[in-house]
CSV table of C-alpha atoms in Angstrom, one decimal:
chain,number,residue,atom,x,y,z
V,1,LEU,CA,186.9,-68.9,125.6
V,2,SER,CA,189.9,-66.3,126.7
V,3,LEU,CA,190.3,-65.6,123.2
V,4,PHE,CA,186.6,-64.7,122.9
V,5,LEU,CA,186.7,-62.3,125.8
V,6,ARG,CA,189.7,-60.7,124.9
V,7,PHE,CA,188.2,-60.1,121.6
V,8,GLN,CA,185.3,-58.5,123.5
V,9,LYS,CA,187.1,-56.3,125.5
V,10,ALA,CA,189.2,-55.3,122.7
V,11,GLU,CA,185.9,-54.0,120.9
V,12,VAL,CA,184.7,-52.0,123.8
V,13,ILE,CA,188.0,-50.4,124.7
V,14,MET,CA,188.7,-48.9,121.1
V,15,GLY,CA,188.0,-45.1,120.7
V,16,ARG,CA,186.9,-42.4,118.4
V,17,ARG,CA,189.4,-41.8,115.1
V,18,PRO,CA,190.8,-38.3,115.0
V,19,ALA,CA,188.7,-35.9,112.8
V,20,ARG,CA,191.7,-35.8,110.5
V,21,CYS,CA,191.1,-39.1,109.1
V,22,TYR,CA,187.7,-37.8,107.6
V,23,ARG,CA,188.4,-34.4,106.8
V,24,TYR,CA,189.0,-34.5,103.0
V,25,GLN,CA,186.3,-35.7,100.7
V,26,LYS,CA,187.6,-38.4,99.1
V,27,ASN,CA,185.0,-40.8,98.2
V,28,LYS,CA,181.6,-40.3,96.6
V,29,PRO,CA,178.7,-39.0,99.1
V,30,TYR,CA,177.4,-42.1,101.1
V,31,ILE,CA,174.1,-41.2,102.9
V,32,LYS,CA,171.6,-43.3,105.0
V,33,SER,CA,169.2,-45.4,103.4
V,34,ARG,CA,167.6,-48.9,103.4
V,35,TYR,CA,170.9,-50.1,102.2
V,36,CYS,CA,173.1,-48.3,104.5
V,37,ARG,CA,171.4,-49.2,108.2
V,38,GLY,CA,172.8,-48.5,111.6
V,39,VAL,CA,174.0,-45.2,111.2
V,40,PRO,CA,174.6,-43.4,114.4
V,41,GLU,CA,172.6,-40.5,115.2
V,42,SER,CA,174.1,-36.9,114.3
V,43,LYS,CA,175.4,-35.1,117.4
V,44,ILE,CA,174.2,-31.9,116.1
V,45,ARG,CA,170.1,-31.9,116.6
V,46,ILE,CA,169.3,-28.4,117.3
V,47,TYR,CA,170.3,-26.0,113.8
V,48,ASP,CA,168.3,-22.8,115.4
V,49,VAL,CA,169.5,-21.2,118.7
V,50,GLY,CA,168.5,-18.0,120.6
V,51,ALA,CA,165.7,-15.8,119.9
V,52,LYS,CA,164.7,-17.9,116.7
V,53,ALA,CA,161.0,-16.6,117.1
V,54,ALA,CA,162.3,-12.8,117.2
V,55,ASN,CA,160.6,-10.7,114.5
V,56,VAL,CA,162.8,-9.9,111.3
V,57,ASP,CA,162.9,-5.9,112.0
V,58,LEU,CA,164.4,-6.9,115.5
V,59,PHE,CA,168.0,-8.1,114.3
V,60,PRO,CA,169.1,-6.4,111.3
V,61,TYR,CA,172.7,-7.2,111.7
V,62,VAL,CA,174.1,-10.5,110.2
V,63,ALA,CA,177.5,-12.2,110.3
V,64,HIS,CA,178.4,-15.5,108.4
V,65,LEU,CA,181.0,-18.1,109.1
V,66,VAL,CA,181.9,-19.1,105.3
V,67,CYS,CA,184.2,-22.0,104.7
V,68,ASP,CA,187.1,-21.6,102.5
V,69,GLU,CA,188.1,-25.1,101.7
V,70,LYS,CA,186.5,-28.1,100.1
V,71,GLN,CA,186.2,-30.7,103.1
V,72,GLN,CA,183.9,-32.5,105.5
V,73,ILE,CA,182.9,-30.8,108.9
V,74,SER,CA,181.9,-34.0,111.4
V,75,SER,CA,178.4,-33.4,113.4
V,76,GLU,CA,180.4,-33.3,116.7
V,77,ALA,CA,182.5,-30.4,115.4
V,78,LEU,CA,179.2,-28.6,114.3
V,79,GLU,CA,177.6,-29.3,117.5
V,80,ALA,CA,180.6,-28.0,119.6
V,81,CYS,CA,180.9,-24.9,117.6
V,82,ARG,CA,177.0,-24.0,118.0
V,83,VAL,CA,177.8,-24.8,122.0
V,84,ALA,CA,180.6,-22.6,121.9
V,85,ILE,CA,178.8,-19.6,120.2
V,86,ASN,CA,175.5,-20.0,122.0
V,87,LYS,CA,177.7,-19.7,125.4
V,88,TYR,CA,179.7,-16.7,124.5
V,89,LEU,CA,176.6,-14.8,123.1
V,90,GLY,CA,174.6,-16.0,126.1
V,91,LYS,CA,177.0,-14.7,128.5
V,92,HIS,CA,177.7,-11.4,127.1
V,93,ILE,CA,174.6,-10.1,125.3
V,94,GLY,CA,171.8,-12.4,127.0
V,95,LYS,CA,170.1,-15.1,125.0
V,96,ASP,CA,167.1,-12.8,123.8
V,97,ASN,CA,169.5,-10.8,121.6
V,98,TYR,CA,170.7,-13.2,118.8
V,99,HIS,CA,169.7,-15.7,116.8
V,100,ILE,CA,172.3,-18.7,115.5
V,101,ARG,CA,171.2,-20.7,112.4
V,102,ILE,CA,173.8,-23.6,111.5
V,103,ARG,CA,173.5,-23.9,107.9
V,104,ALA,CA,175.7,-26.9,106.9
V,105,HIS,CA,173.7,-30.2,107.5
V,106,PRO,CA,175.6,-34.0,108.1
V,107,TYR,CA,174.2,-36.5,105.8
V,108,HIS,CA,177.3,-38.3,104.6
V,109,VAL,CA,178.2,-41.5,106.5
V,110,LEU,CA,181.7,-42.2,107.6
V,111,ARG,CA,182.8,-45.9,108.1
V,112,ALA,CA,185.4,-47.3,109.9
V,113,ASN,CA,186.9,-50.7,109.5
V,114,LYS,CA,187.4,-51.6,112.8
V,115,MET,CA,190.8,-53.1,114.1
V,116,LEU,CA,191.5,-55.0,117.1
V,117,SER,CA,194.1,-53.6,119.1
V,118,CYS,CA,194.7,-56.2,121.9
V,119,ALA,CA,197.6,-59.0,122.8
V,120,GLY,CA,196.8,-61.7,120.3
V,121,ALA,CA,194.9,-59.5,118.1
V,122,ASP,CA,196.7,-60.9,115.0
V,123,ARG,CA,195.2,-64.3,115.4
V,124,LEU,CA,191.9,-63.0,115.8
V,125,SER,CA,191.9,-59.9,113.3
V,126,SER,CA,191.5,-60.6,109.6
V,127,GLY,CA,193.5,-57.9,108.3
V,128,MET,CA,192.3,-56.2,105.3
V,129,ARG,CA,189.7,-59.1,104.3
V,130,HIS,CA,186.3,-57.9,104.1
V,131,SER,CA,187.7,-54.4,105.2
V,132,TYR,CA,184.4,-52.5,104.1
V,133,GLY,CA,183.7,-50.6,107.2
V,134,LYS,CA,180.8,-49.9,109.7
V,135,PRO,CA,179.0,-46.6,109.9
V,136,ILE,CA,180.7,-44.5,112.9
V,137,GLY,CA,179.1,-41.5,112.4
V,138,VAL,CA,178.1,-38.3,109.8
V,139,ALA,CA,179.8,-35.6,108.6
V,140,ALA,CA,178.6,-32.3,106.4
V,141,ARG,CA,180.4,-32.1,102.8
V,142,VAL,CA,181.2,-28.5,102.4
V,143,SER,CA,182.4,-26.6,99.5
V,144,ILE,CA,184.6,-23.5,99.2
V,145,GLY,CA,182.2,-20.3,99.6
V,146,GLN,CA,179.8,-22.4,101.5
V,147,ILE,CA,177.9,-20.7,104.5
V,148,LEU,CA,178.4,-22.8,107.6
V,149,LEU,CA,176.2,-20.8,110.2
V,150,SER,CA,174.9,-17.3,110.2
V,151,VAL,CA,174.3,-15.1,113.3
V,152,ARG,CA,171.5,-12.1,113.4
V,153,ALA,CA,171.7,-9.7,116.0
V,154,LYS,CA,171.1,-5.9,116.8
V,155,ASP,CA,173.8,-3.4,115.4
V,156,GLN,CA,175.2,-2.7,118.9
V,157,HIS,CA,176.1,-6.3,119.3
V,158,GLU,CA,178.3,-6.3,116.2
V,159,LYS,CA,181.8,-7.1,118.1
V,160,PHE,CA,180.3,-9.7,120.0
V,161,VAL,CA,179.0,-11.9,117.5
V,162,ILE,CA,182.4,-11.6,115.5
V,163,GLU,CA,184.4,-12.7,118.5
V,164,ALA,CA,181.8,-15.6,119.4
V,165,ILE,CA,182.0,-16.4,115.5
V,166,ARG,CA,185.8,-16.5,115.5
V,167,ARG,CA,185.5,-18.9,119.1
V,168,GLY,CA,183.4,-21.1,117.0
V,169,LYS,CA,185.8,-21.2,114.4
V,170,PHE,CA,188.6,-23.2,116.6
V,171,LYS,CA,186.1,-26.1,116.3
V,172,PHE,CA,186.6,-26.5,112.8
V,173,ALA,CA,189.6,-27.6,110.6
V,174,GLY,CA,190.7,-26.1,107.7
V,175,ARG,CA,190.1,-22.4,106.9
V,176,GLN,CA,187.3,-20.2,107.6
V,177,LYS,CA,186.4,-16.6,107.0
V,178,ILE,CA,184.1,-14.2,109.0
V,179,LEU,CA,182.0,-12.1,106.6
V,180,LYS,CA,179.7,-9.2,107.6
V,181,SER,CA,176.5,-9.4,105.3
V,182,LEU,CA,174.7,-6.6,103.5
V,183,LYS,CA,171.5,-8.0,103.9
V,184,TRP,CA,168.8,-7.1,106.3
V,185,GLY,CA,169.1,-10.2,108.7
V,186,PHE,CA,168.4,-13.7,107.2
V,187,THR,CA,166.2,-12.0,104.3
V,188,LYS,CA,167.4,-11.6,100.5
V,189,TYR,CA,167.0,-7.8,100.7
V,190,PRO,CA,169.7,-5.4,101.0
V,191,ARG,CA,169.5,-3.3,103.8
V,192,GLU,CA,168.4,0.2,102.1
V,193,GLU,CA,166.0,-1.7,99.9
V,194,TYR,CA,164.6,-3.5,102.9
V,195,VAL,CA,163.8,-0.4,104.5
V,196,ALA,CA,162.4,1.4,101.6
V,197,LEU,CA,160.1,-1.5,100.8
V,198,ARG,CA,158.9,-1.7,104.5
V,199,LYS,CA,158.3,2.3,104.7
V,200,ALA,CA,156.3,1.8,101.2
V,201,GLY,CA,154.4,-1.3,102.2
V,202,VAL,CA,155.4,-3.7,100.0
V,203,LEU,CA,157.0,-5.8,102.5
V,204,ALA,CA,155.3,-7.2,105.5
V,205,ALA,CA,157.0,-8.2,108.7
V,206,ASP,CA,155.7,-11.8,108.7
V,207,GLY,CA,157.6,-14.1,110.5
V,208,ASN,CA,161.3,-14.4,111.4
V,209,ILE,CA,162.7,-15.3,107.9
């Protein structure tokens, strides 16, 4: 009985593995399915923050955070980045003057072969027998040049947007670049072309894009 209680206690006190264990894309994509059940919920649930319903004409300036490595980014890191950027921009330019969109989605399931780390664990644990791990979280598989997140705002707030993204960058492993977009907002049109098409009446400001 005492061994059983010790076993239960060891299960409870085991912490999360550091993200360096899951940083690289080493295996095939492994997603939640009817075969892979019991997957914990993603930590990031909100992908659009700020004035997400703002008219497309309101926020012409856009900056992207672009990944420079082939890697995996955990849902915890994505959520931490979103919170950091949202907090900085909300404080400095007001929550009605920007729109953050997280563009990497965590679908890849991370596994861990839970090991016991208590006294007498060698008698209880089975070592590497049946070592296929249990789901412990989810991560986004990203490639070089992939946009992780975008922020749209007014032109006068450019320096605040870049600083906010720079602070959010620290939540991710690896290397990322901050790029200023030449497009108008989240549209597919370059700025000059967008203005010309709007003046000509070819484009209508219908929604937020």
